[in-house]
XYZ file of C-alpha atoms in Angstrom:
710
model
C -44.116 23.017 16.788
C -45.142 19.412 16.618
C -43.991 19.332 12.940
C -40.539 20.585 13.993
C -40.269 17.915 16.668
C -41.181 15.224 14.141
C -38.641 16.586 11.696
C -35.983 16.550 14.372
C -36.774 12.964 15.302
C -36.481 11.944 11.703
C -33.143 13.667 11.354
C -31.867 11.727 14.430
C -32.333 8.330 12.645
C -29.111 7.235 11.006
C -28.480 4.342 8.582
C -26.698 1.337 10.138
C -23.207 0.527 9.144
C -22.600 -2.015 6.323
C -20.882 -4.210 8.936
C -23.797 -4.003 11.359
C -26.323 -6.918 11.399
C -29.223 -4.396 11.288
C -28.212 -3.480 7.803
C -29.885 -6.635 6.609
C -33.266 -5.287 7.710
C -32.864 -2.385 5.277
C -33.088 -4.737 2.348
C -36.007 -7.169 1.637
C -36.400 -9.527 -1.317
C -40.198 -10.080 -1.403
C -40.019 -13.684 -2.491
C -42.996 -14.610 -0.366
C -45.041 -11.846 -1.868
C -44.115 -13.046 -5.392
C -45.324 -16.536 -4.581
C -48.474 -15.109 -2.973
C -49.182 -13.082 -6.074
C -48.580 -16.112 -8.310
C -50.927 -18.239 -6.174
C -53.681 -15.570 -6.318
C -53.331 -15.320 -10.148
C -53.421 -19.104 -10.542
C -56.451 -19.335 -8.258
C -58.240 -16.652 -10.225
C -57.392 -17.536 -13.796
C -56.614 -21.279 -13.871
C -59.553 -22.690 -11.973
C -60.256 -25.068 -14.853
C -56.755 -26.491 -14.604
C -57.031 -26.944 -10.829
C -60.340 -28.783 -11.286
C -58.729 -31.008 -13.906
C -55.888 -31.926 -11.582
C -58.264 -32.544 -8.720
C -60.648 -34.722 -10.680
C -58.741 -38.065 -10.639
C -58.027 -37.743 -6.927
C -61.574 -36.894 -6.136
C -63.006 -39.590 -8.362
C -60.709 -42.395 -7.182
C -61.046 -41.521 -3.511
C -64.830 -41.267 -3.842
C -65.104 -44.463 -5.748
C -62.679 -46.670 -3.763
C -63.256 -45.321 -0.308
C -66.754 -43.819 -0.432
C -68.509 -46.378 -2.680
C -66.561 -49.557 -1.944
C -64.552 -49.778 1.227
C -66.748 -47.769 3.651
C -70.105 -49.488 2.872
C -68.607 -53.002 2.327
C -68.901 -55.579 5.201
C -65.640 -56.009 7.067
C -65.373 -59.723 6.328
C -65.498 -59.116 2.529
C -62.585 -56.653 2.727
C -60.600 -59.075 4.921
C -61.166 -61.972 2.521
C -60.187 -59.815 -0.445
C -56.963 -58.838 1.290
C -56.369 -62.503 2.188
C -56.885 -63.456 -1.482
C -54.542 -60.749 -2.654
C -51.839 -61.723 -0.258
C -52.190 -65.349 -1.223
C -52.183 -64.842 -4.946
C -49.382 -62.281 -5.120
C -47.182 -63.519 -2.325
C -47.941 -66.686 -0.252
C -50.549 -68.335 1.813
C -48.757 -67.193 4.993
C -48.824 -63.532 3.919
C -52.568 -63.863 3.020
C -53.270 -65.382 6.404
C -51.390 -62.683 8.248
C -53.378 -60.022 6.341
C -56.630 -61.750 7.342
C -55.692 -61.965 11.095
C -54.066 -58.500 11.293
C -56.933 -56.598 9.585
C -59.562 -58.498 11.589
C -57.800 -57.522 14.772
C -57.828 -53.854 13.754
C -61.595 -53.808 13.920
C -61.529 -55.210 17.529
C -59.573 -52.294 19.007
C -62.594 -50.041 19.531
C -65.531 -48.237 17.910
C -64.901 -46.770 14.478
C -61.511 -48.468 14.173
C -62.581 -50.673 11.310
C -64.060 -47.698 9.376
C -60.753 -45.795 9.812
C -58.754 -48.950 8.837
C -60.711 -49.219 5.577
C -60.216 -45.521 4.874
C -56.459 -45.951 5.423
C -56.296 -48.875 3.013
C -58.186 -46.795 0.438
C -56.114 -43.615 0.909
C -52.786 -45.519 0.562
C -54.067 -47.556 -2.324
C -55.114 -44.442 -4.261
C -51.815 -42.682 -3.567
C -49.695 -45.639 -4.658
C -51.901 -46.318 -7.759
C -51.466 -42.849 -8.981
C -47.774 -43.013 -8.258
C -47.551 -46.179 -10.292
C -49.518 -44.644 -13.208
C -47.161 -41.671 -13.255
C -43.918 -43.081 -11.967
C -43.436 -46.179 -14.127
C -43.984 -44.444 -17.508
C -41.752 -41.534 -16.454
C -39.139 -43.982 -15.145
C -39.215 -45.928 -18.451
C -38.788 -42.666 -20.428
C -35.883 -41.725 -18.191
C -34.240 -45.086 -18.705
C -34.514 -45.002 -22.499
C -33.997 -41.310 -23.212
C -31.109 -39.541 -21.602
C -32.339 -35.951 -22.115
C -35.571 -36.834 -20.202
C -33.536 -38.155 -17.319
C -31.395 -34.996 -17.337
C -34.577 -32.962 -16.891
C -36.328 -35.189 -14.446
C -33.416 -35.933 -12.124
C -33.140 -32.387 -10.600
C -36.896 -32.339 -10.115
C -36.711 -35.592 -8.168
C -33.808 -34.168 -6.091
C -35.977 -31.163 -5.202
C -39.014 -33.395 -4.311
C -36.800 -35.396 -1.963
C -34.900 -32.536 -0.351
C -37.644 -30.059 0.256
C -39.644 -30.810 3.352
C -43.310 -31.622 2.872
C -44.340 -28.711 5.174
C -42.978 -26.354 2.502
C -45.268 -27.446 -0.304
C -48.163 -28.405 1.926
C -49.641 -24.842 2.083
C -49.979 -24.336 -1.651
C -51.855 -27.597 -2.051
C -54.157 -26.696 0.848
C -54.739 -23.257 -0.724
C -55.483 -24.605 -4.197
C -57.476 -27.761 -3.324
C -58.648 -27.193 0.277
C -58.247 -29.308 3.370
C -59.120 -32.934 2.911
C -58.023 -36.268 1.338
C -57.449 -34.892 -2.154
C -54.792 -32.378 -1.090
C -53.290 -34.888 1.360
C -53.009 -37.459 -1.458
C -51.186 -34.946 -3.636
C -48.649 -34.108 -0.981
C -48.149 -37.830 -0.282
C -47.473 -38.437 -3.943
C -44.835 -35.678 -4.126
C -43.085 -37.280 -1.277
C -43.462 -41.025 -2.276
C -43.023 -40.798 -6.092
C -39.188 -40.256 -6.554
C -38.078 -43.775 -5.534
C -40.352 -45.420 -8.022
C -39.045 -43.234 -10.889
C -35.456 -43.714 -9.893
C -35.666 -47.504 -9.531
C -37.645 -47.912 -12.758
C -35.029 -45.879 -14.577
C -32.253 -47.968 -12.999
C -33.969 -51.254 -13.857
C -34.314 -50.323 -17.547
C -30.740 -49.170 -17.692
C -29.437 -52.398 -16.098
C -30.938 -54.682 -18.662
C -27.909 -56.238 -20.458
C -27.178 -54.337 -23.631
C -26.376 -57.557 -25.569
C -29.872 -58.868 -24.814
C -31.458 -55.684 -26.098
C -29.291 -55.648 -29.234
C -30.065 -59.339 -29.904
C -33.805 -58.647 -29.756
C -33.370 -55.734 -32.199
C -31.197 -57.936 -34.488
C -34.061 -60.409 -34.760
C -36.266 -57.619 -35.990
C -38.263 -56.737 -32.894
C -39.690 -53.194 -32.992
C -38.845 -50.868 -30.088
C -42.256 -51.348 -28.465
C -41.654 -55.163 -28.415
C -38.125 -54.546 -27.074
C -39.594 -52.537 -24.318
C -42.574 -54.778 -23.393
C -40.936 -58.173 -23.985
C -37.305 -57.631 -22.906
C -36.673 -54.485 -20.888
C -39.730 -54.369 -18.645
C -39.726 -58.102 -17.710
C -35.965 -57.977 -16.888
C -36.484 -54.753 -14.916
C -39.459 -56.101 -12.977
C -37.488 -56.784 -9.737
C -36.302 -53.101 -9.636
C -39.773 -51.786 -10.502
C -41.414 -53.836 -7.804
C -38.838 -52.659 -5.309
C -39.754 -49.081 -6.298
C -43.416 -49.766 -5.818
C -42.672 -51.178 -2.268
C -40.530 -48.159 -1.357
C -43.286 -45.829 -2.627
C -45.795 -47.678 -0.439
C -43.528 -47.437 2.590
C -43.065 -43.694 2.152
C -46.838 -43.169 1.586
C -47.512 -44.994 4.838
C -45.037 -42.792 6.636
C -46.977 -39.715 5.412
C -50.311 -40.724 7.033
C -49.578 -38.520 10.032
C -48.999 -35.478 7.753
C -52.145 -36.423 5.835
C -54.079 -36.341 9.110
C -52.898 -32.828 9.763
C -54.234 -31.862 6.331
C -57.685 -33.261 7.204
C -57.494 -36.768 5.761
C -59.284 -39.582 7.472
C -57.984 -42.917 8.493
C -55.921 -44.199 11.347
C -53.612 -41.179 11.059
C -56.496 -39.014 12.222
C -57.085 -41.230 15.243
C -53.426 -40.944 16.133
C -53.497 -37.137 15.659
C -56.576 -36.689 17.784
C -55.021 -38.911 20.529
C -51.866 -36.791 20.450
C -53.859 -33.590 20.603
C -55.984 -34.853 23.552
C -53.091 -36.676 25.222
C -55.161 -39.806 25.216
C -52.652 -42.642 25.788
C -55.105 -45.477 25.441
C -56.487 -44.244 22.121
C -53.026 -43.417 20.872
C -51.718 -46.891 21.638
C -54.710 -48.575 19.930
C -54.434 -46.388 16.881
C -50.650 -46.993 16.703
C -51.171 -50.730 16.847
C -53.788 -50.643 14.124
C -51.549 -48.391 12.047
C -48.641 -50.830 12.431
C -50.745 -53.885 11.477
C -52.093 -52.232 8.328
C -48.640 -51.040 7.378
C -47.028 -54.516 7.863
C -49.850 -56.087 5.821
C -49.519 -53.712 2.882
C -45.728 -53.886 3.067
C -45.726 -57.722 2.999
C -48.138 -57.851 0.054
C -46.147 -55.414 -2.038
C -42.652 -56.789 -1.394
C -40.851 -58.290 -4.462
C -41.126 -62.060 -4.370
C -37.341 -62.455 -4.517
C -36.816 -60.007 -1.695
C -38.138 -62.250 1.086
C -39.444 -61.159 4.474
C -36.102 -60.847 6.207
C -36.452 -57.367 7.732
C -39.112 -55.949 10.063
C -41.464 -53.205 8.931
C -39.641 -50.549 11.073
C -36.266 -51.592 9.486
C -37.704 -51.403 5.970
C -39.355 -48.021 6.604
C -36.055 -46.765 7.958
C -34.179 -48.071 4.958
C -36.723 -46.412 2.673
C -36.249 -43.147 4.523
C -32.447 -43.232 4.629
C -32.156 -44.267 0.956
C -34.885 -41.946 -0.339
C -32.240 -40.004 -2.235
C -30.449 -43.087 -3.534
C -33.024 -45.946 -3.619
C -30.845 -47.737 -6.173
C -28.549 -48.954 -3.349
C -31.440 -51.099 -1.970
C -31.354 -53.328 -5.022
C -27.757 -54.455 -4.282
C -28.759 -55.770 -0.793
C -31.729 -57.567 -2.268
C -29.777 -59.163 -5.019
C -27.056 -60.327 -2.539
C -29.661 -61.828 -0.249
C -31.382 -63.618 -3.051
C -28.093 -65.167 -4.360
C -27.118 -66.182 -0.814
C -30.450 -67.938 -0.257
C -30.333 -69.675 -3.553
C -26.745 -70.923 -2.843
C -27.913 -72.304 0.494
C -31.156 -74.019 -0.487
C -30.476 -75.456 -3.966
C -29.109 -78.873 -3.124
C -30.897 -80.819 -5.857
C -31.793 -83.850 -3.795
C -35.060 -85.314 -2.567
C -36.489 -84.787 0.998
C -35.680 -87.609 3.363
C -38.501 -90.125 3.972
C -40.420 -90.168 7.240
C -38.528 -92.076 9.881
C -40.021 -94.824 12.050
C -40.364 -92.929 15.352
C -41.186 -89.711 13.510
C -44.171 -91.378 11.775
C -45.292 -93.128 14.988
C -45.061 -89.850 16.984
C -47.077 -88.009 14.349
C -49.821 -90.644 14.403
C -49.978 -90.402 18.301
C -50.112 -86.606 18.018
C -52.946 -86.788 15.439
C -54.875 -89.263 17.758
C -54.643 -86.754 20.509
C -55.739 -84.001 18.220
C -58.831 -85.980 17.167
C -59.759 -86.270 20.912
C -59.186 -82.506 21.129
C -61.696 -81.900 18.384
C -64.189 -84.035 20.234
C -63.561 -82.357 23.585
C -64.584 -78.905 22.522
C -68.108 -80.057 21.702
C -68.554 -81.684 25.178
C -69.438 -79.849 28.409
C -66.771 -77.606 29.792
C -68.723 -75.861 32.583
C -72.036 -76.027 34.391
C -74.330 -73.837 36.632
C -72.195 -70.667 35.996
C -69.775 -69.040 33.591
C -66.200 -69.807 34.723
C -64.497 -66.800 33.052
C -67.566 -64.684 32.328
C -68.677 -64.794 35.967
C -65.916 -62.197 36.484
C -67.138 -59.954 33.668
C -70.971 -60.346 33.643
C -73.187 -60.364 36.682
C -75.810 -62.479 34.827
C -73.353 -65.362 34.554
C -72.782 -65.730 38.272
C -75.797 -67.976 38.718
C -76.823 -70.165 35.820
C -78.071 -73.202 37.756
C -79.156 -76.142 35.573
C -77.287 -74.915 32.478
C -74.155 -76.376 30.869
C -71.862 -75.019 28.211
C -69.532 -76.555 25.692
C -66.020 -75.534 24.823
C -67.039 -73.020 22.220
C -69.843 -71.283 24.112
C -69.237 -67.844 25.428
C -70.213 -68.956 28.914
C -68.149 -72.143 28.564
C -64.728 -72.655 27.096
C -64.991 -69.599 24.763
C -61.542 -68.831 23.348
C -59.931 -71.395 25.583
C -61.921 -73.991 23.632
C -61.394 -72.208 20.297
C -57.677 -72.380 20.783
C -57.815 -76.061 21.549
C -59.841 -76.557 18.381
C -57.391 -74.536 16.362
C -54.355 -76.369 17.812
C -56.035 -79.764 17.091
C -56.711 -78.813 13.461
C -53.085 -77.680 12.996
C -51.689 -80.882 14.530
C -53.850 -82.965 12.155
C -52.853 -80.924 9.141
C -49.233 -81.160 10.030
C -49.350 -84.934 10.596
C -51.272 -85.785 7.485
C -49.132 -83.435 5.321
C -45.896 -84.708 6.612
C -46.837 -88.418 6.350
C -48.183 -88.003 2.835
C -45.614 -85.419 1.433
C -42.169 -85.244 2.993
C -41.362 -82.181 0.934
C -44.328 -80.203 2.450
C -44.012 -76.789 4.102
C -41.303 -76.453 6.714
C -43.507 -76.087 9.764
C -46.053 -78.670 8.741
C -43.802 -81.132 10.419
C -42.844 -82.702 13.746
C -41.723 -79.396 15.369
C -44.770 -77.525 14.022
C -47.169 -80.192 15.434
C -45.371 -80.092 18.839
C -45.604 -76.295 19.117
C -49.377 -76.337 18.120
C -50.055 -79.050 20.699
C -48.277 -76.941 23.311
C -50.422 -73.998 22.438
C -53.594 -76.040 22.859
C -52.355 -77.561 26.116
C -51.754 -74.074 27.599
C -55.337 -73.025 26.776
C -56.861 -76.245 28.246
C -54.718 -76.017 31.427
C -55.640 -72.372 31.877
C -59.405 -73.136 31.831
C -59.050 -75.956 34.339
C -56.752 -73.811 36.569
C -58.924 -70.675 36.489
C -61.309 -69.918 39.427
C -64.826 -68.461 39.081
C -65.745 -65.114 40.713
C -66.150 -65.175 44.495
C -69.890 -64.659 44.062
C -70.267 -68.021 42.291
C -71.348 -70.851 44.523
C -72.325 -73.736 42.284
C -69.868 -73.987 39.272
C -68.406 -77.337 38.221
C -66.059 -78.278 35.425
C -67.302 -80.600 32.720
C -65.765 -83.661 31.147
C -64.777 -81.687 28.077
C -61.974 -79.716 29.659
C -60.355 -82.843 31.225
C -60.536 -84.625 27.861
C -59.012 -81.602 26.165
C -56.065 -81.625 28.647
C -55.518 -85.371 28.101
C -55.808 -84.918 24.344
C -53.255 -82.111 24.155
C -50.877 -83.993 26.455
C -51.067 -86.975 24.079
C -50.372 -84.636 21.142
C -47.325 -83.088 22.886
C -45.956 -86.473 23.771
C -46.433 -87.625 20.174
C -44.769 -84.524 18.845
C -41.794 -84.935 21.149
C -41.448 -88.650 20.073
C -41.432 -87.583 16.408
C -38.633 -85.112 17.129
C -36.384 -87.991 18.332
C -35.354 -89.192 14.867
C -36.826 -86.657 12.481
C -34.122 -86.149 9.780
C -33.338 -82.478 10.073
C -30.042 -80.625 9.813
C -29.045 -76.897 10.019
C -28.298 -74.702 7.048
C -25.158 -73.433 8.860
C -23.047 -74.971 11.594
C -24.589 -74.480 15.014
C -22.583 -72.603 17.561
C -20.552 -74.800 19.841
C -20.221 -72.256 22.592
C -22.796 -71.294 25.212
C -25.275 -68.832 23.680
C -25.515 -66.308 26.587
C -28.001 -64.062 24.667
C -30.568 -66.888 24.811
C -30.113 -67.248 28.587
C -30.414 -63.475 28.962
C -33.568 -63.536 26.780
C -35.099 -66.350 28.913
C -34.326 -64.363 32.084
C -36.050 -61.341 30.655
C -39.050 -63.496 29.618
C -39.438 -64.943 33.213
C -39.169 -61.459 34.754
C -41.814 -60.130 32.361
C -44.068 -63.090 33.082
C -43.622 -62.662 36.833
C -44.352 -58.898 36.565
C -47.470 -59.739 34.569
C -48.643 -62.394 36.971
C -48.634 -59.884 39.876
C -50.118 -57.039 37.858
C -53.756 -56.484 37.119
C -55.476 -59.087 35.009
C -58.870 -57.385 35.215
C -59.931 -53.783 35.703
C -63.585 -53.515 37.031
C -65.038 -50.078 36.671
C -68.674 -51.102 36.615
C -70.992 -49.042 38.773
C -71.858 -52.003 41.040
C -68.174 -52.523 41.735
C -66.787 -49.000 42.287
C -69.738 -47.072 43.721
C -69.688 -47.131 47.548
C -72.774 -47.502 49.752
C -72.707 -43.742 50.550
C -72.476 -42.769 46.905
C -75.194 -45.254 46.000
C -77.484 -43.710 48.664
C -76.749 -40.275 47.301
C -77.530 -41.402 43.767
C -80.809 -42.882 44.833
C -81.635 -39.658 46.587
C -80.997 -37.622 43.548
C -83.114 -39.947 41.379
C -85.997 -39.701 43.803
C -85.665 -35.890 43.861
C -85.717 -35.790 40.003
C -88.876 -38.012 39.955
C -90.546 -35.638 42.386
C -89.437 -32.434 40.791
C -89.023 -32.857 37.022
C -87.240 -29.529 36.644
C -84.344 -30.962 38.607
C -83.842 -33.884 36.237
C -81.032 -32.420 34.129
C -79.123 -30.968 37.119
C -79.396 -34.202 39.074
C -78.244 -36.285 36.059
C -75.118 -34.231 35.808
C -74.469 -34.701 39.497
C -75.047 -38.438 39.279
C -72.635 -38.735 36.381
C -70.024 -36.748 38.334
C -70.356 -39.122 41.333
C -69.983 -42.270 39.102
C -67.031 -40.831 37.105
C -65.233 -39.813 40.309
C -65.789 -43.323 41.746
C -64.461 -44.913 38.542
C -61.348 -42.712 38.583
C -60.516 -43.172 42.265
C -61.892 -46.648 43.156
C -60.909 -48.974 40.307
C -61.277 -52.615 41.228
C -58.025 -54.120 40.046
C -57.390 -57.909 40.418
C -54.021 -59.479 39.777
C -53.204 -62.964 38.541
C -52.837 -64.513 41.967
C -56.335 -63.790 43.322
C -59.461 -65.657 42.486
C -61.103 -62.308 41.432
C -58.434 -62.204 38.697
C -59.049 -65.915 37.832
C -55.776 -66.882 39.703
C -53.861 -67.743 36.465
C -50.553 -66.154 37.756
C -49.089 -69.304 39.254
C -49.780 -71.237 36.085
C -48.083 -68.803 33.710
C -45.102 -68.464 36.068
C -44.747 -72.277 36.224
C -44.899 -72.544 32.421
C -42.476 -69.717 32.111
C -39.934 -71.347 34.421
C -40.257 -74.639 32.603
C -39.663 -72.792 29.306
C -36.629 -70.998 30.739
C -35.296 -74.421 31.832
C -35.570 -75.726 28.245
C -33.631 -72.605 27.034
C -30.864 -73.545 29.411
C -30.463 -76.870 27.551
C -30.987 -75.292 24.026
C -28.332 -72.644 24.731
C -25.601 -75.298 25.048
C -24.956 -75.142 28.832
C -25.046 -78.993 29.082
C -23.708 -79.902 25.668
C -23.444 -78.573 22.154
C -24.988 -81.443 20.153
C -26.853 -79.628 17.380
C -29.877 -81.982 17.208
C -30.389 -81.897 20.934
C -30.198 -78.089 20.901
C -32.774 -78.165 18.105
C -35.174 -80.390 20.110
C -34.774 -78.211 23.245
C -35.396 -75.133 21.124
C -38.641 -76.689 19.884
C -39.693 -77.329 23.510
C -38.843 -73.738 24.562
C -41.102 -72.485 21.718
C -43.749 -74.941 22.833
C -43.739 -73.683 26.399
C -43.695 -70.098 25.174
C -46.726 -70.929 22.985
C -48.463 -72.336 26.060
C -47.858 -69.071 28.007
C -49.172 -67.090 25.070
C -52.276 -69.268 24.903
C -53.074 -68.669 28.590
C -52.902 -64.860 28.229
C -54.514 -64.689 24.828
C -57.417 -66.912 25.964
C -58.105 -64.617 28.943
C -57.937 -61.474 26.868
C -60.017 -62.770 23.997
C -62.698 -64.309 26.214
C -63.215 -61.057 28.104
C -63.235 -59.103 24.871
C -65.999 -61.425 23.647
C -68.262 -61.340 26.660
C -67.906 -58.460 29.226
C -70.152 -55.764 30.518
C -69.254 -52.152 29.969
C -66.593 -51.137 32.434
C -64.932 -54.506 32.801
C -61.791 -55.084 30.778
C -58.704 -57.347 30.840
C -55.677 -55.838 32.524
C -52.126 -55.031 31.464
C -50.881 -58.080 33.452
C -52.204 -60.438 30.836
C -50.638 -58.328 28.110
C -47.254 -58.530 29.852
C -47.576 -62.303 30.149
C -48.339 -62.446 26.451
C -45.085 -60.522 25.744
C -43.128 -62.747 28.043
C -44.402 -65.837 26.187
C -43.402 -64.280 22.917
C -39.864 -63.743 24.308
C -39.700 -67.490 24.986
C -40.876 -68.249 21.449
C -38.225 -65.863 20.066
C -35.469 -67.557 22.122
C -35.827 -70.791 20.106
C -37.156 -69.522 16.823
C -33.840 -68.554 15.238
C -32.278 -71.992 15.758
C -35.401 -73.933 14.783
C -35.772 -71.978 11.506
C -32.226 -72.846 10.615
C -33.043 -76.536 10.472
C -34.395 -78.149 7.375
C -35.363 -81.644 6.266
C -32.285 -83.412 5.039
C -32.085 -84.629 1.444
C -31.133 -87.853 -0.151
C -29.706 -88.220 -3.606
C -30.274 -90.700 -6.417
C -26.772 -92.166 -6.085
C -27.317 -92.771 -2.406
C -30.662 -94.524 -3.004
C -29.055 -96.784 -5.595
C -26.310 -97.657 -3.092
C -28.936 -98.521 -0.391
C -30.740 -100.757 -2.866
C -27.508 -102.679 -3.727
C -26.584 -103.276 -0.057
C -27.603 -106.499 1.710
C -30.949 -106.417 3.411
C -29.684 -105.775 7.051
C -27.380 -102.996 5.927
C -29.918 -101.433 3.641
C -32.500 -101.408 6.375
C -30.053 -99.799 8.798
C -29.066 -97.124 6.287
C -32.687 -96.230 5.522
C -33.648 -95.767 9.208
C -30.729 -93.464 9.754
C -31.237 -89.823 8.656
C -29.071 -88.886 5.674
C -27.182 -85.625 6.201
């Protein structure tokens, strides 16, 4: 009976119509099963091949990351990256690498180790891409059939999403850095091959034929003619490969690779905003450092990292188009800067101002070694209970209990002013910002740090603190340096590359307004967050904690249970009773009024530099320098506070977001004048003009020499 019912039910099932969507379910092409069968066969029979493929990745990662980067002291890695940046690019790029990588290690525990792993992971991926991509690109450029075969493969590598080929690599090589490096290579390799091929093909044919006509063998034609002339394209390909490898760090973290990508992935999984922000900043700094070091020398540093990564992503299918923009930019810069003259000599007031600025800087150097504070720590009294009462002790400008980073920034500013002055007086053709405007900006930075220390108030619990002579001398010294810098600007022979706008630049005024609003918001926000037990635990909670400790001492079996309850009480107090102090209270050092005053003065200088009261280009340049100077002073105040607390604070006491907002506001002021200041260059004089000056009568010659030559 049951059999008959089953038969009837089967007979009731009818095939869907051909025009019905369900008809598609009646047919199945087992493509996935075919691939699964192939993977199983490869895994079973070609284990030797998989081990051979994995060997270079495993060896390089183990050697570079495991044997060199992880055990090496941080300062050695930082100095090596500084040297690489200096040798391959410029001193400025090397200095940025030094500062950026050092800052990565200050973001929290294990951040430096993950930073070193990230550098190693990217270096191995790019190195293997170079070893494979450049020879393949050269073969594609010289042999058309090779390019015909490789081109569709590159198209597939760029079109297919990395998630598609991620699973086979994980299956064959396991979860870890090896498989993550392979997936990164598949994604990042095509631009290098394409650009190398294009560079070889763009070498002028007449040059190649001439080398062959002189009897050069094909190997010499390649190594002495084609590769050198294709170098800009090849280096652009290396840079694009690096950018794409960096963009794959998040995918690599999903595949089990270490580094900063793993920190970001864990922060995302745990919804940890603080950890995610710190990991993101470290990732950004490492990415910018590697990008700047790998850029072609002719390409310049015109675009930001995000813009360059976006360009690499957008043009991953046609990276050849990136070369056209780079060539146009290089030709434009060459046309603008190649004048063929000699830098104008130092003018009278310019030289006098630089000498005055250097005199102030020398006093600034002396000031940091004198007493800045006595009987208590001015800044550290907020962050360390032990520094509230230090009767009979005094501290100089570099001591953690004294000037700390306030003094360090005065020292750095003084050194920069001296370097700028000596360099400009001895070599008029020196670096652009080793000049009058550079010295003025550096002096403003030091002045902001010195004023902040004098303005700051110790913690309310301090009763006997007194400022030392060093801080007053530092303020006087930096004021002298600023005055000298401003004097040197009065007749410094500078002119713009392009005509300066004669209309009011409303975008600068808007930027200054935004800067003041950000600085004001930062001044009234928290400058310090105190979550120490002594600050957040109430008297009732403290009594309860003491009761639990006494109970645990009397009954040892209750120790573990009471410890859990004590931790819960403290964590609840930290979560609900944070002691937050803004920039206007003494508990927050009271630096809010100072930064707001400096910000308003800086905004006032922007009003003049934007052309509201006139469009004279040299006056706009000088006011722009002053707006940068005031912005640098605001930055110095916030940076000194943040860095000093990072150097000497108890667990649970940290600087607040208010100081960070002030730092951003100061950078807005700096940005408001940077574009115009960077447009100005030292004017040039030419041999025929010098001969004319020599032939003029003495009074006329003297007058012509003291006037800047446009």
